[in-house]
XYZ file of C-alpha atoms in Angstrom:
538
model
C -36.353 9.068 -4.458
C -36.475 11.741 -6.211
C -37.415 15.425 -5.165
C -41.032 15.425 -6.023
C -41.662 12.184 -3.003
C -38.820 13.433 -0.860
C -41.296 16.629 -0.816
C -44.255 14.852 0.063
C -42.625 12.689 2.353
C -41.479 15.180 4.228
C -45.058 16.285 5.009
C -45.559 13.263 6.718
C -43.254 15.028 9.862
C -44.945 17.273 12.546
C -43.962 21.229 11.242
C -44.971 23.948 13.755
C -48.890 24.400 12.676
C -48.076 27.461 10.535
C -45.775 25.640 7.936
C -47.883 22.890 8.575
C -50.891 25.009 7.017
C -49.156 26.589 4.452
C -47.898 23.882 2.715
C -51.205 21.214 2.468
C -52.844 24.227 1.753
C -50.328 26.170 -0.885
C -47.237 24.347 -1.809
C -48.652 20.505 -2.702
C -52.337 18.648 -4.253
C -52.272 14.678 -4.838
C -54.729 11.952 -6.700
C -54.115 8.875 -7.539
C -51.687 9.370 -10.324
C -50.338 12.748 -9.800
C -49.078 15.000 -7.933
C -48.685 19.324 -7.844
C -46.566 20.940 -6.556
C -45.633 24.545 -5.874
C -41.780 24.924 -6.384
C -39.320 27.043 -8.051
C -38.021 26.186 -11.693
C -35.017 27.184 -13.487
C -36.274 28.210 -17.070
C -34.288 29.433 -19.874
C -32.403 31.095 -17.425
C -35.158 32.372 -15.763
C -36.375 31.604 -12.726
C -39.974 31.379 -12.055
C -42.920 29.791 -9.284
C -45.171 27.349 -10.923
C -48.002 24.851 -9.468
C -45.038 21.934 -11.202
C -46.869 18.060 -12.464
C -45.275 15.359 -11.680
C -47.090 11.539 -12.160
C -46.942 9.252 -9.779
C -46.423 5.484 -10.801
C -44.851 2.686 -9.155
C -42.383 -0.245 -11.249
C -41.814 -4.209 -11.177
C -40.804 -4.043 -8.066
C -43.805 -2.397 -7.028
C -41.203 0.752 -6.667
C -42.870 4.794 -5.810
C -41.370 6.397 -9.452
C -42.597 10.306 -10.458
C -41.506 12.062 -13.888
C -42.130 15.897 -14.442
C -44.092 16.620 -16.768
C -41.535 19.075 -18.815
C -45.081 19.815 -21.150
C -46.776 21.335 -18.694
C -43.445 23.431 -18.418
C -42.763 24.089 -21.635
C -46.532 25.244 -21.962
C -46.747 27.446 -18.815
C -43.065 29.778 -20.557
C -45.706 29.806 -23.483
C -48.177 31.653 -21.186
C -46.135 32.982 -18.911
C -47.960 36.670 -18.574
C -50.319 34.146 -16.471
C -51.812 34.438 -13.229
C -50.166 31.791 -11.048
C -54.057 30.802 -10.276
C -54.745 30.251 -14.341
C -51.578 27.287 -14.127
C -52.620 26.386 -10.692
C -56.038 25.183 -12.276
C -55.042 24.100 -15.186
C -52.695 21.771 -13.291
C -55.523 20.609 -11.153
C -56.942 20.110 -14.414
C -54.418 17.747 -16.160
C -53.947 15.746 -13.174
C -57.249 15.027 -12.685
C -57.267 13.469 -16.691
C -54.035 11.851 -15.954
C -56.366 9.855 -13.163
C -59.553 9.457 -14.572
C -57.359 7.910 -18.100
C -55.614 5.532 -15.983
C -59.054 3.874 -14.545
C -60.378 4.202 -18.254
C -57.962 2.842 -19.746
C -56.424 -0.490 -16.760
C -60.949 -1.296 -16.082
C -61.245 -5.462 -17.418
C -62.950 -3.864 -20.841
C -60.855 -2.125 -21.892
C -59.962 -4.393 -24.572
C -63.405 -5.010 -25.872
C -62.987 -0.799 -26.183
C -60.361 -0.074 -28.016
C -60.626 -1.332 -31.703
C -63.735 -0.624 -31.679
C -63.627 3.107 -32.131
C -65.889 3.205 -28.841
C -62.047 4.499 -26.256
C -62.116 8.500 -27.583
C -66.493 8.414 -26.224
C -66.001 6.885 -23.385
C -62.469 8.176 -22.130
C -63.567 11.929 -23.234
C -67.514 11.790 -22.918
C -66.195 9.444 -19.514
C -64.313 12.740 -18.163
C -66.192 15.267 -18.687
C -69.021 13.251 -17.052
C -67.450 12.844 -14.142
C -66.473 16.403 -13.644
C -70.050 18.119 -13.858
C -71.784 14.415 -11.946
C -69.374 12.710 -10.125
C -68.456 9.072 -9.980
C -70.152 8.385 -6.209
C -74.047 6.196 -7.477
C -75.593 5.299 -4.423
C -76.902 1.268 -5.086
C -78.995 0.041 -2.594
C -78.662 2.957 -1.015
C -74.490 2.268 0.216
C -72.275 4.607 -1.922
C -69.607 3.191 -4.650
C -67.899 3.646 -7.365
C -66.535 1.640 -10.249
C -63.657 3.863 -10.903
C -62.191 3.995 -8.171
C -61.518 7.583 -7.987
C -64.953 8.385 -5.457
C -64.720 12.741 -7.328
C -67.485 13.962 -5.693
C -68.810 16.529 -8.736
C -68.390 19.594 -8.763
C -71.462 21.398 -11.114
C -71.301 23.243 -14.656
C -69.197 26.225 -13.557
C -66.556 24.353 -12.124
C -66.782 21.643 -14.342
C -66.712 24.078 -17.329
C -63.757 25.653 -16.133
C -61.346 22.565 -15.730
C -63.013 21.218 -19.380
C -62.140 24.753 -21.075
C -58.075 24.506 -18.808
C -57.557 21.505 -20.711
C -58.761 22.008 -24.060
C -57.080 24.992 -24.267
C -53.566 23.011 -23.535
C -54.486 20.677 -26.366
C -55.288 23.749 -28.839
C -52.809 24.699 -28.093
C -50.445 21.192 -28.093
C -49.819 20.555 -32.866
C -48.347 23.877 -32.470
C -45.422 21.863 -31.674
C -44.483 19.086 -33.644
C -42.199 18.054 -30.989
C -44.415 17.915 -28.410
C -47.901 16.508 -30.916
C -44.956 14.006 -31.763
C -44.396 13.674 -27.642
C -48.386 11.834 -27.558
C -47.776 9.320 -30.743
C -45.629 7.699 -29.058
C -46.886 5.805 -26.888
C -48.147 2.190 -26.193
C -50.772 0.270 -24.745
C -48.450 -2.362 -24.093
C -47.277 -0.373 -20.405
C -50.874 1.505 -19.919
C -51.264 -0.705 -16.218
C -48.624 0.554 -14.701
C -47.083 4.439 -16.328
C -49.491 7.168 -16.297
C -47.067 8.635 -18.633
C -48.399 6.905 -21.551
C -52.409 7.036 -20.449
C -51.837 11.271 -21.151
C -50.078 10.678 -23.973
C -53.495 8.250 -25.439
C -55.147 11.104 -23.939
C -54.153 13.215 -25.502
C -53.972 11.757 -29.291
C -57.643 11.725 -28.341
C -57.598 14.919 -27.381
C -56.056 16.241 -30.361
C -58.046 13.836 -32.844
C -61.315 15.326 -31.597
C -59.883 18.674 -31.903
C -59.464 18.796 -36.051
C -63.082 17.078 -35.950
C -64.714 19.808 -34.315
C -63.239 21.933 -35.917
C -62.196 21.468 -39.120
C -65.340 21.480 -40.741
C -65.553 25.442 -39.774
C -64.212 28.004 -42.601
C -62.241 30.473 -42.141
C -60.479 30.996 -38.575
C -63.787 30.703 -36.389
C -64.192 32.323 -32.936
C -63.765 28.255 -31.447
C -65.916 26.691 -28.407
C -64.022 27.754 -24.678
C -64.553 23.389 -24.571
C -64.840 20.240 -26.708
C -67.574 19.295 -24.252
C -70.782 21.791 -24.543
C -73.529 19.209 -24.916
C -72.429 18.051 -21.825
C -71.122 21.292 -19.830
C -72.581 24.369 -21.125
C -70.953 27.358 -21.727
C -71.704 29.545 -18.253
C -75.073 32.269 -18.847
C -74.166 35.204 -20.090
C -74.689 36.751 -16.573
C -78.375 39.471 -16.294
C -78.659 40.230 -13.167
C -78.449 43.649 -10.618
C -74.409 43.287 -9.732
C -74.072 42.256 -6.203
C -73.123 47.115 -4.397
C -71.641 47.212 -0.764
C -74.361 47.945 0.705
C -75.302 52.207 1.050
C -76.284 52.638 4.151
C -73.630 50.614 5.746
C -70.269 52.363 3.747
C -69.921 54.974 6.756
C -69.602 53.192 9.731
C -67.153 50.722 7.822
C -64.793 53.078 6.141
C -64.931 55.386 9.455
C -65.834 52.812 12.457
C -64.281 48.839 11.109
C -60.843 49.362 10.588
C -60.595 49.717 14.834
C -60.456 46.989 17.382
C -61.381 46.918 20.585
C -58.720 48.908 22.121
C -60.128 51.939 19.306
C -56.276 51.454 17.646
C -57.050 51.999 14.188
C -55.358 50.098 11.062
C -54.454 52.481 9.196
C -53.136 51.036 6.439
C -56.542 48.876 5.964
C -58.579 51.705 6.553
C -56.246 54.533 3.660
C -57.021 51.450 0.930
C -60.064 50.940 2.142
C -61.135 54.126 1.598
C -59.584 54.512 -2.127
C -61.254 51.712 -3.108
C -64.211 53.203 -2.996
C -63.001 56.526 -4.117
C -61.583 55.849 -6.682
C -63.395 52.316 -7.108
C -60.451 49.841 -8.087
C -60.255 46.410 -7.835
C -58.795 45.059 -4.708
C -55.097 44.654 -5.960
C -54.862 47.707 -7.734
C -54.083 49.717 -4.322
C -50.519 47.735 -4.173
C -48.610 47.853 -6.717
C -48.568 51.667 -5.661
C -45.279 53.633 -5.149
C -45.488 57.074 -2.663
C -44.755 59.213 -6.248
C -47.868 57.765 -8.190
C -49.795 60.330 -5.062
C -50.132 63.751 -6.009
C -51.517 66.956 -4.241
C -52.913 69.736 -6.029
C -53.615 72.479 -4.363
C -54.900 69.985 -1.876
C -56.675 67.500 -3.580
C -54.828 64.589 -3.836
C -53.812 62.380 -7.243
C -53.514 59.376 -8.686
C -51.650 58.038 -10.888
C -51.591 54.214 -12.098
C -49.032 52.311 -13.592
C -48.615 49.465 -15.679
C -46.169 46.803 -12.473
C -43.461 46.643 -15.017
C -43.873 47.957 -17.523
C -44.981 52.060 -16.864
C -41.952 54.018 -16.576
C -40.610 55.668 -12.753
C -37.759 58.056 -12.889
C -34.674 57.155 -11.491
C -32.584 58.686 -8.839
C -30.449 60.059 -11.925
C -33.235 62.113 -13.185
C -33.064 58.798 -16.821
C -37.038 56.967 -16.970
C -36.817 53.207 -16.286
C -39.410 50.649 -16.139
C -40.069 49.343 -12.843
C -39.436 45.799 -13.132
C -35.705 47.063 -13.870
C -36.215 50.551 -11.440
C -37.430 47.427 -8.324
C -34.767 45.396 -10.047
C -32.302 48.185 -7.524
C -33.888 46.811 -4.423
C -34.122 43.257 -4.491
C -37.557 43.233 -5.757
C -40.062 41.874 -8.360
C -43.071 43.864 -9.650
C -46.082 42.557 -7.823
C -48.015 40.171 -9.731
C -44.148 38.603 -11.497
C -44.122 38.118 -6.554
C -45.117 34.709 -6.566
C -44.078 34.652 -2.646
C -46.480 37.007 -0.222
C -45.162 40.063 -2.122
C -47.917 38.694 -5.057
C -51.018 40.714 -6.856
C -52.682 40.712 -9.694
C -53.198 42.669 -12.231
C -56.419 42.813 -14.873
C -54.596 45.567 -16.246
C -55.627 49.553 -16.692
C -56.862 51.513 -19.450
C -54.410 53.737 -20.368
C -51.256 52.190 -17.931
C -48.614 51.686 -20.179
C -49.125 56.115 -19.499
C -50.029 56.024 -16.614
C -53.599 56.186 -16.190
C -55.416 58.753 -13.428
C -57.617 57.489 -10.722
C -60.715 59.761 -10.943
C -62.947 60.534 -7.475
C -66.864 59.994 -6.583
C -68.303 62.947 -6.361
C -68.553 63.032 -2.975
C -66.824 66.223 -0.985
C -67.608 64.038 2.070
C -65.596 61.572 1.160
C -62.524 63.354 -0.789
C -61.699 65.167 1.686
C -61.228 62.525 3.729
C -59.350 60.098 1.904
C -57.390 62.740 1.606
C -56.072 63.495 4.877
C -55.817 59.367 5.289
C -53.504 60.435 2.440
C -51.236 63.275 3.664
C -51.269 61.739 6.482
C -51.134 58.055 6.343
C -47.494 59.727 3.958
C -46.143 62.251 6.014
C -46.587 60.396 9.332
C -47.625 57.156 8.733
C -45.018 55.331 6.738
C -42.284 56.904 8.056
C -42.841 56.099 11.166
C -43.117 52.398 10.524
C -40.112 52.562 8.479
C -37.659 53.669 9.978
C -38.669 51.038 12.686
C -36.712 48.448 10.850
C -33.858 46.981 11.199
C -31.025 48.378 9.495
C -30.086 44.796 7.741
C -34.051 45.012 6.160
C -34.160 47.123 2.396
C -35.937 49.960 2.062
C -38.843 50.266 -1.413
C -41.091 52.371 -2.795
C -44.510 50.775 -3.002
C -47.091 53.522 -0.991
C -49.122 51.449 1.355
C -47.111 48.830 4.066
C -46.773 47.132 6.228
C -47.558 47.865 10.409
C -45.638 44.063 11.264
C -48.141 43.069 14.549
C -49.556 40.486 11.443
C -45.732 38.765 10.710
C -47.111 35.422 11.846
C -50.109 34.830 9.262
C -48.348 36.327 6.279
C -48.149 40.334 5.917
C -44.135 40.925 7.184
C -41.956 42.617 9.062
C -42.914 46.118 9.821
C -42.640 48.511 6.650
C -42.855 45.184 4.769
C -45.053 45.669 1.816
C -48.395 45.153 3.006
C -49.866 41.838 2.122
C -53.151 40.680 0.134
C -53.603 38.524 2.800
C -52.716 41.123 6.418
C -56.035 43.272 3.816
C -58.124 40.118 2.750
C -57.734 39.581 7.070
C -58.852 42.913 7.628
C -61.993 43.610 5.725
C -63.621 41.071 7.042
C -62.457 42.029 10.465
C -64.462 45.792 9.621
C -67.043 43.423 8.103
C -67.865 41.645 10.964
C -67.547 44.904 12.940
C -70.098 46.263 11.203
C -72.407 43.292 11.673
C -71.982 43.540 15.055
C -72.885 47.328 15.106
C -76.544 46.973 13.406
C -76.440 43.386 14.336
C -77.166 42.066 10.670
C -76.576 38.513 9.985
C -75.617 39.363 6.919
C -73.010 41.511 7.665
C -71.242 38.586 10.066
C -69.065 37.981 6.654
C -67.588 39.594 3.670
C -70.012 37.151 1.044
C -69.883 38.110 -3.181
C -73.726 38.174 -3.452
C -74.633 40.272 -0.224
C -71.963 43.004 -2.529
C -69.507 43.137 1.021
C -66.232 42.292 -0.826
C -64.347 44.054 -2.208
C -65.022 43.906 -6.009
C -68.585 44.964 -4.049
C -67.200 48.417 -3.134
C -65.835 48.475 -6.810
C -69.012 47.850 -8.193
C -71.210 50.679 -6.226
C -68.552 52.975 -7.444
C -69.721 52.157 -10.833
C -73.501 52.260 -9.629
C -73.238 55.139 -8.032
C -71.774 56.904 -11.893
C -74.835 55.348 -13.133
C -77.599 56.730 -10.933
C -76.264 59.823 -10.568
C -76.379 60.026 -14.162
C -73.023 59.857 -16.496
C -73.263 58.683 -19.515
C -71.262 55.009 -20.350
C -68.349 56.423 -22.171
C -67.786 58.015 -18.826
C -68.244 55.435 -16.456
C -65.803 53.773 -18.471
C -62.593 55.825 -18.970
C -63.826 56.414 -14.731
C -63.550 52.532 -13.946
C -60.345 51.554 -17.333
C -62.614 49.369 -18.602
C -60.732 48.815 -22.130
C -64.111 47.854 -23.279
C -66.984 49.835 -23.224
C -69.159 46.901 -23.110
C -67.760 45.768 -19.619
C -69.171 48.748 -17.779
C -73.082 48.147 -19.317
C -72.969 46.393 -15.878
C -73.712 48.684 -13.780
C -76.760 49.573 -15.429
C -78.687 45.935 -14.833
C -81.399 46.298 -12.008
C -82.331 45.333 -8.953
C -85.952 43.727 -8.972
C -87.075 46.404 -5.917
C -85.587 49.308 -8.875
C -86.894 47.827 -11.564
C -91.034 48.702 -9.759
C -90.242 51.911 -8.285
C -89.757 52.231 -12.147
C -92.781 50.392 -13.378
C -94.163 52.662 -10.825
C -92.893 55.556 -11.178
C -93.023 55.872 -15.368
C -96.855 56.832 -15.515
C -95.587 59.805 -13.616
C -92.376 60.771 -15.991
C -90.073 62.139 -13.118
C -86.966 61.376 -13.492
C -84.502 58.621 -13.952
C -82.468 58.120 -11.543
C -85.641 58.878 -8.764
C -85.451 55.100 -7.991
C -81.627 54.970 -7.220
C -83.156 58.442 -3.938
C -82.572 55.608 -2.187
C -78.754 54.680 -2.938
C -77.204 57.990 -2.194
C -79.361 59.106 0.140
C -78.500 56.288 2.176
C -75.046 56.879 1.683
C -74.389 60.655 1.885
C -76.462 60.223 5.181
C -73.685 57.563 6.976
C -71.342 58.745 6.166
C -72.729 62.714 7.176
C -73.266 61.344 10.346
C -70.788 59.238 10.992
C -68.743 60.796 13.480
C -65.429 62.866 13.173
C -62.246 61.418 14.869
C -59.245 62.512 15.252
C -56.609 60.924 13.383
C -54.337 58.389 16.067
C -50.893 56.515 15.617
C -50.923 53.277 15.501
C -51.336 51.736 12.376
């Protein structure tokens, strides 16, 4: 029995609660004819952490056999800059197509379909329908499933995402003659026992479908997201206002949210929350900051953001090196490459190759408070935490560090790089704290639709700039968008704002008048929030 099945058998033992949760949720997914397993892979001399796909079959004696799908590793190697989540989504789509293909090929009707040209339609169309609507039917009041898959409906958004993922893979396959030959090396005689044969036949059909759909188009057209647009339509652009953090709660959230019942402050989480609101950061961007990326000019903090891998940093010998090489000296990787506890994504910032500054909201009280928090954190809190590390734990250059109180939940030891898991829990606790304070059920946990996630704070930043009369090109620069059109999402109005504009249009009032409440709520609550003397206890 090979490594994948041995790993699966190990999951049947009764480990501790922490390890059991991590194993089930993060390392292993099991389908009817496949396994997706998170593991470390040495590929062409480089070590990666990838979601590896294994196909499960049975030999003539009924013994279980597993085989790793090497073409998936080739695909990941050619797309190594993509996130682990992107790879996991593809692995899941690949495994589901394997399961569906096996059920189709093993059905009693397969032999009659094989010769009449309808197999392609039944397999590919059936797969799209199965994802979209599920495979369970209610007959005489009872659930039945002729496929034996018992899939629940995913809906258009998730089904479209999976179909797009698998379609991209089959567009990539024809570029490699060896892999295209792999799809043709299949015999229908072995289908009943071998999911790899079913997968090869499905691959051949999808490649043929790709050619049929796109071959009549001249030049190099932009291909559709997937080949099933008449079954699962592409997602339409969102035209409503973006969910934005409620302005009236920002002050209490930043001042009170990160204190526990004993009035101890989670200073790392509190500082990162201030940075997100002040500079409009994406949730993951603050995790890549080095201490040296923060500079004080006449008491004002300037923060410069660099690409986690290619951004330059000054070596102790005075030379400039990229951050990949620099972190290697500490035994670390850039956090967008690290797929373990320290992982933090990086979508990209305009100018991050040379270092791009953060641009703060034009709100003095927030700038002053964030500046004070940064000074305290850099000169007092962080050195104190790093001094308490055990001697064998290495130093590192990252600005944000763990307090050690969440080590058992994946937060790292004291002084380790601060993790996204720790921040997610701290943010959720802060949201709940404000919800209880104001007796507002909508604030009891972070919700994207309510704007109470960290990205809702970034939306608040963009909306505040727009409603202050800042021009589009400036908003684009402030938010580090690479494309000019990206900032326009913040110009979409809520129903209340639309109504206010209509009511005031006849009086020729200023365009920003309908947004006065947003500004007033935010500024009034920031100004009225209690002042506290900074204390330790991170």
